[in-house]
Amino acid sequence: MLSRLAPLLGPLQWCNVAAAAQHALHTSVAAAQAEAAVAQQSNVQDALDALRKRMAQGPELGDFVTGKDLTDVYSLEAPGYKERKRKPDWMKRVIPGGDKYADIKAKLRELKLHTVCEEARCPNMGECWGGGDGHTATATIMLMSDTCTRGCRFCAVKTSRAPPPLDPMEPENVSKAIAAWGLDYVVLTSVDRDDLPDGGAAHIAQTIRLLKEKTVGRILVEALVPDFQGNLGSIQQVATSGLDVFAHNVETVPRLQSAVRDRRANWEQSLHVLRAAKEVGVQVTKTSIMLGCGEQKDEVIEAFKLLRGSGVDVVTLGQYMRPTKKHMAVSEFVTPAAFEAYGKAAEQLGFLYVASGPMVRSSYRAGELYLKNVLQGRRQQQQQQQQGSSSSSIEDGGTAAAAAAP
């Protein structure tokens, strides 16, 4: 149409008409895209609301695995490599802040300590470090430097075949820092150190012992440890160091191990680590699984069963988030409702505690979860055992008295 008008118009008029037409076209396209985005968001929200209403009655494990309730709202597709697309609303997080957060960060810099919270770019730093609002202030200290000998495709921690040597003063500095902060709970994690004969087990164990000694046992200690290449002596050294929770992450379902983790890590080796810790007397073992790596629902449920069969007590589930474009892509954004359903499915299988949500990480508010759930559960068990013992004593006494009566 515009080409027919060109001979009838002067150059300036033609440019004005063409520009106006182009602007109108762009405006129409933008309006259509905006309407489509609003409609999509509305449809997703409606589906989520409907699912939550059905879940209020409690979905069966079989229904969840077969996808009867989650076909339409299990996840949202992640953007492609070159696509620019906003993350779902449920993946947004408040910027870290607060007095306690600032104090902990300053103390870390002063003592030259590293945290996995910072190295792995965790979105929950402000919430975990800040405490308050009934939460237990928790910090996750990364031992043995900030450089790992492995290169997992999901992890933002630096890698090298020859990391710097261990700092012999690190156990002392860590225990000093924790005692000064007044934290309720600390998570000690570490990079993999395949360059060391024991994988760094003695270093980790010494740090835990000093922490317990300097705080007179007040601080609860969770150790999130590497697999030590399956070395039983290294596993036992850490497991018997006085920790309260022994954690080692399987990261993903068995099928995706080689695609997600370093080639030196695998599912069977990780289960061996968790079983070995339990066998030497660890009270609570814990692991974590990321979703959004390409796993299927039935694979996640089967992973739960294998973990429970190995005596794992606590499992956490969170959404995998790509640290940089050099790392493994996100396959999908699993909805909060689906995470809730996974949590209920895991609880039905008998885990002591389950934390499941898009923003949950392996150490997410670990102190609160442990103190409010695991410890309370242990106390209830002890009370029940004591009551049972008292009842047995009374019955035995009554029987003896009856027998002694003339």
Coordinates of C-alpha atoms in Angstrom, one line a residue:
M1 CA 0.0 0.0 0.0
L2 CA 2.8 2.4 1.0
S3 CA 4.7 1.6 -2.2
R4 CA 1.8 2.9 -4.3
L5 CA 1.8 6.2 -2.5
A6 CA 5.5 6.8 -3.0
P7 CA 5.2 8.4 -6.5
L8 CA 2.5 10.8 -5.3
L9 CA 4.5 12.1 -2.3
G10 CA 7.7 14.2 -2.0
P11 CA 10.7 12.7 -0.3
L12 CA 10.1 14.4 3.1
Q13 CA 6.4 13.5 3.1
W14 CA 7.3 9.9 2.2
C15 CA 9.7 9.6 5.1
N16 CA 7.1 11.0 7.5
V17 CA 4.5 8.5 6.3
A18 CA 6.9 5.6 6.5
A19 CA 8.1 6.5 9.9
A20 CA 4.5 6.8 11.2
A21 CA 3.6 3.4 9.8
Q22 CA 6.7 1.8 11.3
H23 CA 5.9 3.3 14.7
A24 CA 2.3 2.1 14.5
L25 CA 3.5 -1.4 13.7
H26 CA 6.0 -1.6 16.6
T27 CA 3.3 -0.2 19.0
S28 CA 0.9 -3.0 17.9
V29 CA 3.5 -5.7 18.2
A30 CA 4.5 -4.5 21.7
A31 CA 0.9 -4.3 22.8
A32 CA 0.3 -7.8 21.6
Q33 CA 3.4 -9.2 23.4
A34 CA 2.4 -7.4 26.6
E35 CA -1.1 -8.9 26.4
A36 CA 0.3 -12.4 25.8
A37 CA 2.7 -12.1 28.7
V38 CA -0.1 -10.9 31.1
A39 CA -2.4 -13.8 29.8
Q40 CA 0.4 -16.3 30.4
Q41 CA 1.1 -15.1 33.9
S42 CA -2.6 -15.1 34.7
N43 CA -3.0 -18.7 33.4
V44 CA 0.0 -19.9 35.4
Q45 CA -1.3 -18.2 38.6
D46 CA -4.8 -19.6 38.1
A47 CA -3.3 -23.1 37.6
L48 CA -1.2 -22.7 40.8
D49 CA -4.1 -21.5 42.8
A50 CA -6.2 -24.5 41.6
L51 CA -3.4 -26.9 42.5
R52 CA -2.9 -25.5 46.0
K53 CA -6.7 -25.9 46.6
R54 CA -6.5 -29.6 45.5
M55 CA -3.3 -30.1 47.6
A56 CA -5.1 -28.8 50.7
Q57 CA -6.8 -32.2 50.8
G58 CA -3.4 -33.9 50.5
P59 CA -2.3 -35.5 47.3
E60 CA -1.3 -39.2 47.3
L61 CA 2.3 -40.1 46.5
G62 CA 1.1 -42.2 43.5
D63 CA -0.9 -39.3 42.1
F64 CA 2.1 -37.0 42.3
V65 CA 4.5 -39.5 40.6
T66 CA 2.0 -40.1 37.7
G67 CA 1.5 -36.4 37.3
K68 CA -2.3 -36.4 37.7
D69 CA -2.3 -33.1 39.6
L70 CA 0.8 -31.5 38.2
T71 CA 0.7 -31.9 34.4
D72 CA 0.0 -28.2 33.7
V73 CA 1.8 -26.5 36.5
Y74 CA 4.7 -28.6 37.4
S75 CA 7.2 -26.2 36.0
L76 CA 7.8 -23.3 33.6
E77 CA 10.3 -23.7 30.7
A78 CA 13.6 -22.0 31.3
P79 CA 14.8 -19.5 28.6
G80 CA 17.2 -20.7 25.9
Y81 CA 20.9 -19.8 25.7
K82 CA 20.4 -16.5 23.8
E83 CA 16.9 -15.7 25.1
R84 CA 16.3 -12.8 27.5
K85 CA 13.4 -13.7 29.8
R86 CA 12.5 -12.7 33.3
K87 CA 12.6 -15.4 36.0
P88 CA 9.3 -16.4 37.6
D89 CA 8.1 -14.1 40.4
W90 CA 8.7 -16.8 43.0
M91 CA 12.5 -16.7 42.2
K92 CA 12.9 -13.1 43.3
R93 CA 14.8 -12.4 46.5
V94 CA 15.3 -9.4 48.8
I95 CA 18.8 -7.9 48.7
P96 CA 20.8 -8.9 51.8
G97 CA 21.1 -6.4 54.7
G98 CA 20.6 -5.7 58.4
D99 CA 23.0 -5.1 61.3
K100 CA 23.7 -8.8 62.0
Y101 CA 24.4 -9.4 58.3
A102 CA 26.9 -6.5 58.2
D103 CA 28.6 -7.6 61.4
I104 CA 29.1 -11.2 60.2
K105 CA 30.5 -10.0 56.8
A106 CA 32.9 -7.6 58.5
K107 CA 34.1 -10.3 60.9
L108 CA 34.7 -12.7 57.9
R109 CA 36.9 -10.1 56.2
E110 CA 38.8 -9.4 59.4
L111 CA 39.7 -13.1 59.9
K112 CA 40.2 -13.8 56.2
L113 CA 37.5 -16.5 56.2
H114 CA 35.4 -17.7 53.3
T115 CA 31.8 -18.6 53.2
V116 CA 30.0 -20.9 50.6
C117 CA 27.2 -18.4 50.9
E118 CA 29.3 -15.8 49.0
E119 CA 31.4 -18.1 46.8
A120 CA 28.3 -19.9 45.5
R121 CA 26.3 -16.7 45.3
C122 CA 23.5 -18.0 47.5
P123 CA 20.3 -15.8 47.4
N124 CA 19.5 -16.5 51.1
M125 CA 22.5 -14.8 52.8
G126 CA 20.5 -11.9 54.4
E127 CA 17.9 -14.3 55.8
C128 CA 20.4 -16.9 57.2
W129 CA 23.0 -14.4 58.5
G130 CA 20.5 -11.9 59.9
G131 CA 18.4 -14.2 62.1
G132 CA 15.6 -12.3 63.8
D133 CA 11.9 -12.8 63.5
G134 CA 12.2 -16.1 65.3
H135 CA 14.9 -17.4 63.0
T136 CA 18.2 -18.9 64.2
A137 CA 21.2 -17.0 62.9
T138 CA 23.3 -19.4 60.8
A139 CA 26.5 -18.9 58.8
T140 CA 28.2 -21.4 56.5
I141 CA 32.0 -21.3 56.6
M142 CA 34.0 -22.8 53.8
L143 CA 37.2 -24.4 54.9
M144 CA 40.4 -25.3 53.1
S145 CA 40.5 -22.1 50.9
D146 CA 38.1 -20.9 48.2
T147 CA 39.5 -23.2 45.4
C148 CA 38.3 -26.7 44.6
T149 CA 40.1 -29.5 42.8
R150 CA 36.9 -30.5 41.1
G151 CA 34.7 -28.8 38.4
C152 CA 31.1 -29.6 38.8
R153 CA 28.9 -28.0 36.0
F154 CA 26.6 -26.3 38.4
C155 CA 29.1 -24.8 40.9
A156 CA 30.5 -21.3 40.9
V157 CA 33.4 -22.0 43.2
K158 CA 36.9 -21.6 41.6
T159 CA 38.7 -24.7 40.5
S160 CA 42.4 -25.7 40.2
R161 CA 44.4 -28.9 40.1
A162 CA 46.8 -27.3 42.6
P163 CA 45.0 -25.2 45.2
P164 CA 46.9 -23.2 47.8
P165 CA 48.2 -25.2 50.8
L166 CA 46.0 -25.4 53.9
D167 CA 46.2 -22.6 56.4
P168 CA 47.2 -24.2 59.7
M169 CA 45.6 -21.4 61.6
E170 CA 42.2 -21.8 60.0
P171 CA 40.7 -24.1 62.7
E172 CA 41.7 -21.6 65.4
N173 CA 40.4 -18.6 63.4
V174 CA 37.1 -20.2 62.7
S175 CA 36.5 -21.3 66.3
K176 CA 37.5 -17.8 67.4
A177 CA 35.1 -16.1 65.0
I178 CA 32.1 -18.4 65.8
A179 CA 32.6 -17.8 69.6
A180 CA 32.7 -14.0 69.0
W181 CA 29.6 -13.9 66.8
G182 CA 27.3 -15.6 69.3
L183 CA 25.7 -17.8 66.6
D184 CA 23.3 -20.6 67.5
Y185 CA 24.3 -22.9 64.7
V186 CA 27.2 -23.1 62.2
V187 CA 27.5 -25.1 59.0
L188 CA 31.1 -26.0 58.1
T189 CA 31.5 -26.9 54.5
S190 CA 34.6 -27.3 52.3
V191 CA 35.9 -27.5 48.8
D192 CA 37.1 -30.9 47.5
R193 CA 40.8 -31.4 48.1
D194 CA 41.8 -34.5 46.1
D195 CA 45.4 -33.2 46.3
L196 CA 45.6 -34.1 50.0
P197 CA 46.1 -37.7 51.2
D198 CA 43.1 -37.6 53.5
G199 CA 41.0 -35.1 51.5
G200 CA 41.3 -32.6 54.3
A201 CA 39.5 -34.8 56.8
A202 CA 41.9 -34.1 59.7
H203 CA 41.6 -30.3 59.1
I204 CA 37.8 -30.4 59.2
A205 CA 37.7 -32.6 62.3
Q206 CA 40.2 -30.4 64.2
T207 CA 38.0 -27.3 63.4
I208 CA 34.9 -29.1 64.8
R209 CA 36.7 -30.1 68.0
L210 CA 38.0 -26.6 68.6
L211 CA 34.5 -25.1 68.0
K212 CA 33.0 -27.4 70.6
E213 CA 35.8 -26.8 73.0
K214 CA 35.7 -22.9 72.7
T215 CA 31.9 -22.7 73.0
V216 CA 31.6 -25.4 75.7
G217 CA 29.3 -27.3 73.4
R218 CA 26.8 -24.4 73.1
I219 CA 27.2 -24.2 69.3
L220 CA 25.5 -26.8 67.2
V221 CA 27.8 -27.9 64.3
E222 CA 26.7 -29.2 60.9
A223 CA 29.5 -30.4 58.6
L224 CA 28.7 -30.5 54.9
V225 CA 31.6 -32.6 53.6
P226 CA 33.1 -33.8 50.3
D227 CA 33.1 -37.5 49.5
F228 CA 36.8 -38.0 50.3
Q229 CA 36.9 -40.3 47.3
G230 CA 35.1 -42.8 49.4
N231 CA 38.0 -43.2 51.9
L232 CA 36.5 -44.8 54.9
G233 CA 39.2 -43.6 57.4
S234 CA 38.6 -40.0 56.3
I235 CA 34.8 -40.3 56.6
Q236 CA 35.1 -41.8 60.1
Q237 CA 37.5 -39.1 61.2
V238 CA 35.0 -36.4 60.5
A239 CA 32.0 -38.4 61.7
T240 CA 33.5 -39.0 65.1
S241 CA 34.7 -35.4 65.7
G242 CA 31.8 -34.3 67.8
L243 CA 29.5 -32.8 65.1
D244 CA 25.7 -32.7 65.4
V245 CA 24.8 -33.2 61.7
F246 CA 26.8 -35.0 59.0
A247 CA 25.8 -33.7 55.6
H248 CA 26.9 -34.7 52.1
N249 CA 25.0 -33.7 49.0
V250 CA 24.1 -36.2 46.2
E251 CA 23.1 -33.0 44.2
T252 CA 20.8 -34.7 41.6
V253 CA 19.2 -38.0 40.7
P254 CA 21.3 -41.1 39.8
R255 CA 20.8 -40.8 36.0
L256 CA 22.1 -37.2 35.9
Q257 CA 25.2 -37.6 38.1
S258 CA 27.8 -37.6 35.2
A259 CA 26.0 -34.7 33.5
V260 CA 25.9 -32.5 36.6
R261 CA 28.8 -33.4 38.9
D262 CA 32.5 -33.8 38.4
R263 CA 33.5 -37.2 36.9
R264 CA 35.1 -38.2 40.2
A265 CA 31.8 -38.0 42.0
N266 CA 28.9 -40.4 41.6
W267 CA 25.7 -41.6 43.3
E268 CA 27.0 -44.9 44.8
Q269 CA 30.1 -43.2 46.3
S270 CA 27.9 -40.5 47.9
L271 CA 25.6 -43.1 49.4
H272 CA 28.6 -44.9 50.7
V273 CA 29.7 -41.7 52.5
L274 CA 26.3 -41.2 54.1
R275 CA 26.0 -44.9 55.2
A276 CA 29.5 -45.0 56.6
A277 CA 28.8 -41.9 58.8
K278 CA 25.6 -43.5 60.1
E279 CA 27.4 -46.8 60.9
V280 CA 29.9 -45.0 63.3
G281 CA 27.2 -43.4 65.3
V282 CA 26.2 -40.1 63.7
Q283 CA 22.7 -39.2 64.9
V284 CA 21.6 -37.1 61.9
T285 CA 22.6 -37.5 58.3
K286 CA 21.5 -35.0 55.6
T287 CA 21.7 -34.5 51.9
S288 CA 20.4 -32.2 49.2
I289 CA 18.9 -32.4 45.7
M290 CA 18.6 -29.7 43.1
L291 CA 15.6 -29.6 40.8
G292 CA 15.5 -28.1 37.3
C293 CA 18.5 -30.2 36.0
G294 CA 16.4 -32.4 33.6
E295 CA 15.2 -34.9 36.2
Q296 CA 11.8 -36.7 36.0
K297 CA 9.3 -36.9 38.8
D298 CA 9.6 -40.6 39.2
E299 CA 13.4 -40.3 39.4
V300 CA 13.2 -37.9 42.3
I301 CA 10.8 -40.2 44.2
E302 CA 13.1 -43.2 43.6
A303 CA 16.1 -41.1 44.8
F304 CA 14.1 -40.4 48.0
K305 CA 13.6 -44.1 48.5
L306 CA 17.3 -44.9 47.9
L307 CA 18.3 -42.2 50.4
R308 CA 16.0 -43.5 53.1
G309 CA 17.2 -47.0 52.5
S310 CA 20.7 -45.7 53.3
G311 CA 19.5 -44.2 56.6
V312 CA 19.5 -40.5 55.5
D313 CA 17.4 -38.5 58.0
V314 CA 17.1 -35.1 56.4
V315 CA 16.7 -34.0 52.8
T316 CA 16.5 -30.5 51.2
L317 CA 15.2 -29.7 47.7
G318 CA 15.8 -26.4 45.9
Q319 CA 15.7 -24.9 42.4
Y320 CA 19.0 -25.0 40.5
M321 CA 20.1 -21.6 39.4
R322 CA 22.8 -21.1 36.7
P323 CA 25.6 -19.0 38.3
T324 CA 27.0 -17.8 34.9
K325 CA 26.6 -18.6 31.2
K326 CA 29.6 -20.9 31.4
H327 CA 27.7 -23.2 33.7
M328 CA 25.0 -25.9 33.0
A329 CA 21.7 -24.4 31.8
V330 CA 18.5 -24.6 33.8
S331 CA 16.1 -27.0 32.2
E332 CA 13.0 -25.7 33.9
F333 CA 11.7 -23.6 36.9
V334 CA 9.8 -26.0 39.2
T335 CA 6.8 -24.3 40.8
P336 CA 6.4 -23.8 44.5
A337 CA 3.3 -26.0 44.5
A338 CA 5.4 -28.9 43.0
F339 CA 8.1 -28.4 45.6
E340 CA 5.4 -28.6 48.3
A341 CA 4.2 -31.8 46.8
Y342 CA 7.7 -33.2 46.7
G343 CA 8.1 -32.3 50.4
K344 CA 4.9 -34.2 51.3
A345 CA 6.0 -37.2 49.3
A346 CA 9.4 -37.3 51.1
E347 CA 7.7 -37.0 54.5
Q348 CA 5.5 -39.9 53.6
L349 CA 8.6 -42.0 53.1
G350 CA 9.8 -41.3 56.7
F351 CA 12.4 -38.6 56.5
L352 CA 13.0 -37.0 59.9
Y353 CA 12.7 -33.5 58.3
V354 CA 12.3 -32.2 54.7
A355 CA 12.9 -28.6 53.5
S356 CA 11.5 -28.2 50.0
G357 CA 11.1 -24.9 48.1
P358 CA 12.5 -23.0 45.1
M359 CA 14.9 -20.9 47.2
V360 CA 16.0 -23.6 49.6
R361 CA 19.7 -24.5 49.6
S362 CA 21.4 -27.3 51.5
S363 CA 22.3 -25.0 54.4
Y364 CA 19.2 -22.7 54.2
R365 CA 18.2 -21.6 57.7
A366 CA 19.8 -24.9 58.8
G367 CA 19.8 -23.9 62.5
E368 CA 16.1 -23.1 62.6
L369 CA 15.2 -26.3 60.9
Y370 CA 17.4 -28.4 63.1
L371 CA 16.5 -26.7 66.4
K372 CA 12.8 -26.6 65.8
N373 CA 12.3 -29.9 64.3
V374 CA 15.0 -32.5 64.7
L375 CA 15.9 -31.6 68.4
Q376 CA 12.2 -31.4 69.4
G377 CA 11.6 -34.8 67.8
R378 CA 14.6 -36.3 69.7
R379 CA 13.3 -34.8 73.0
Q380 CA 9.8 -36.3 72.4
Q381 CA 11.3 -39.7 71.7
Q382 CA 13.4 -39.5 74.9
Q383 CA 10.3 -38.5 76.9
Q384 CA 8.3 -41.3 75.5
Q385 CA 11.1 -43.8 76.3
Q386 CA 11.4 -42.4 79.9
Q387 CA 7.6 -42.7 80.4
G388 CA 7.8 -46.3 79.0
S389 CA 10.6 -47.1 81.4
S390 CA 8.7 -45.6 84.4
S391 CA 5.6 -47.6 83.5
S392 CA 7.6 -50.8 83.3
S393 CA 9.2 -50.1 86.7
I394 CA 5.8 -49.6 88.3
E395 CA 4.4 -52.8 86.8
D396 CA 7.5 -54.8 87.8
G397 CA 7.2 -53.4 91.3
G398 CA 3.5 -54.3 91.6
T399 CA 4.2 -57.8 90.3
A400 CA 7.0 -58.3 92.9
A401 CA 4.8 -57.0 95.7
A402 CA 2.0 -59.4 94.7
A403 CA 4.4 -62.3 94.6
A404 CA 5.8 -61.5 98.1
A405 CA 2.3 -61.1 99.6
P406 CA 1.2 -64.1 101.9

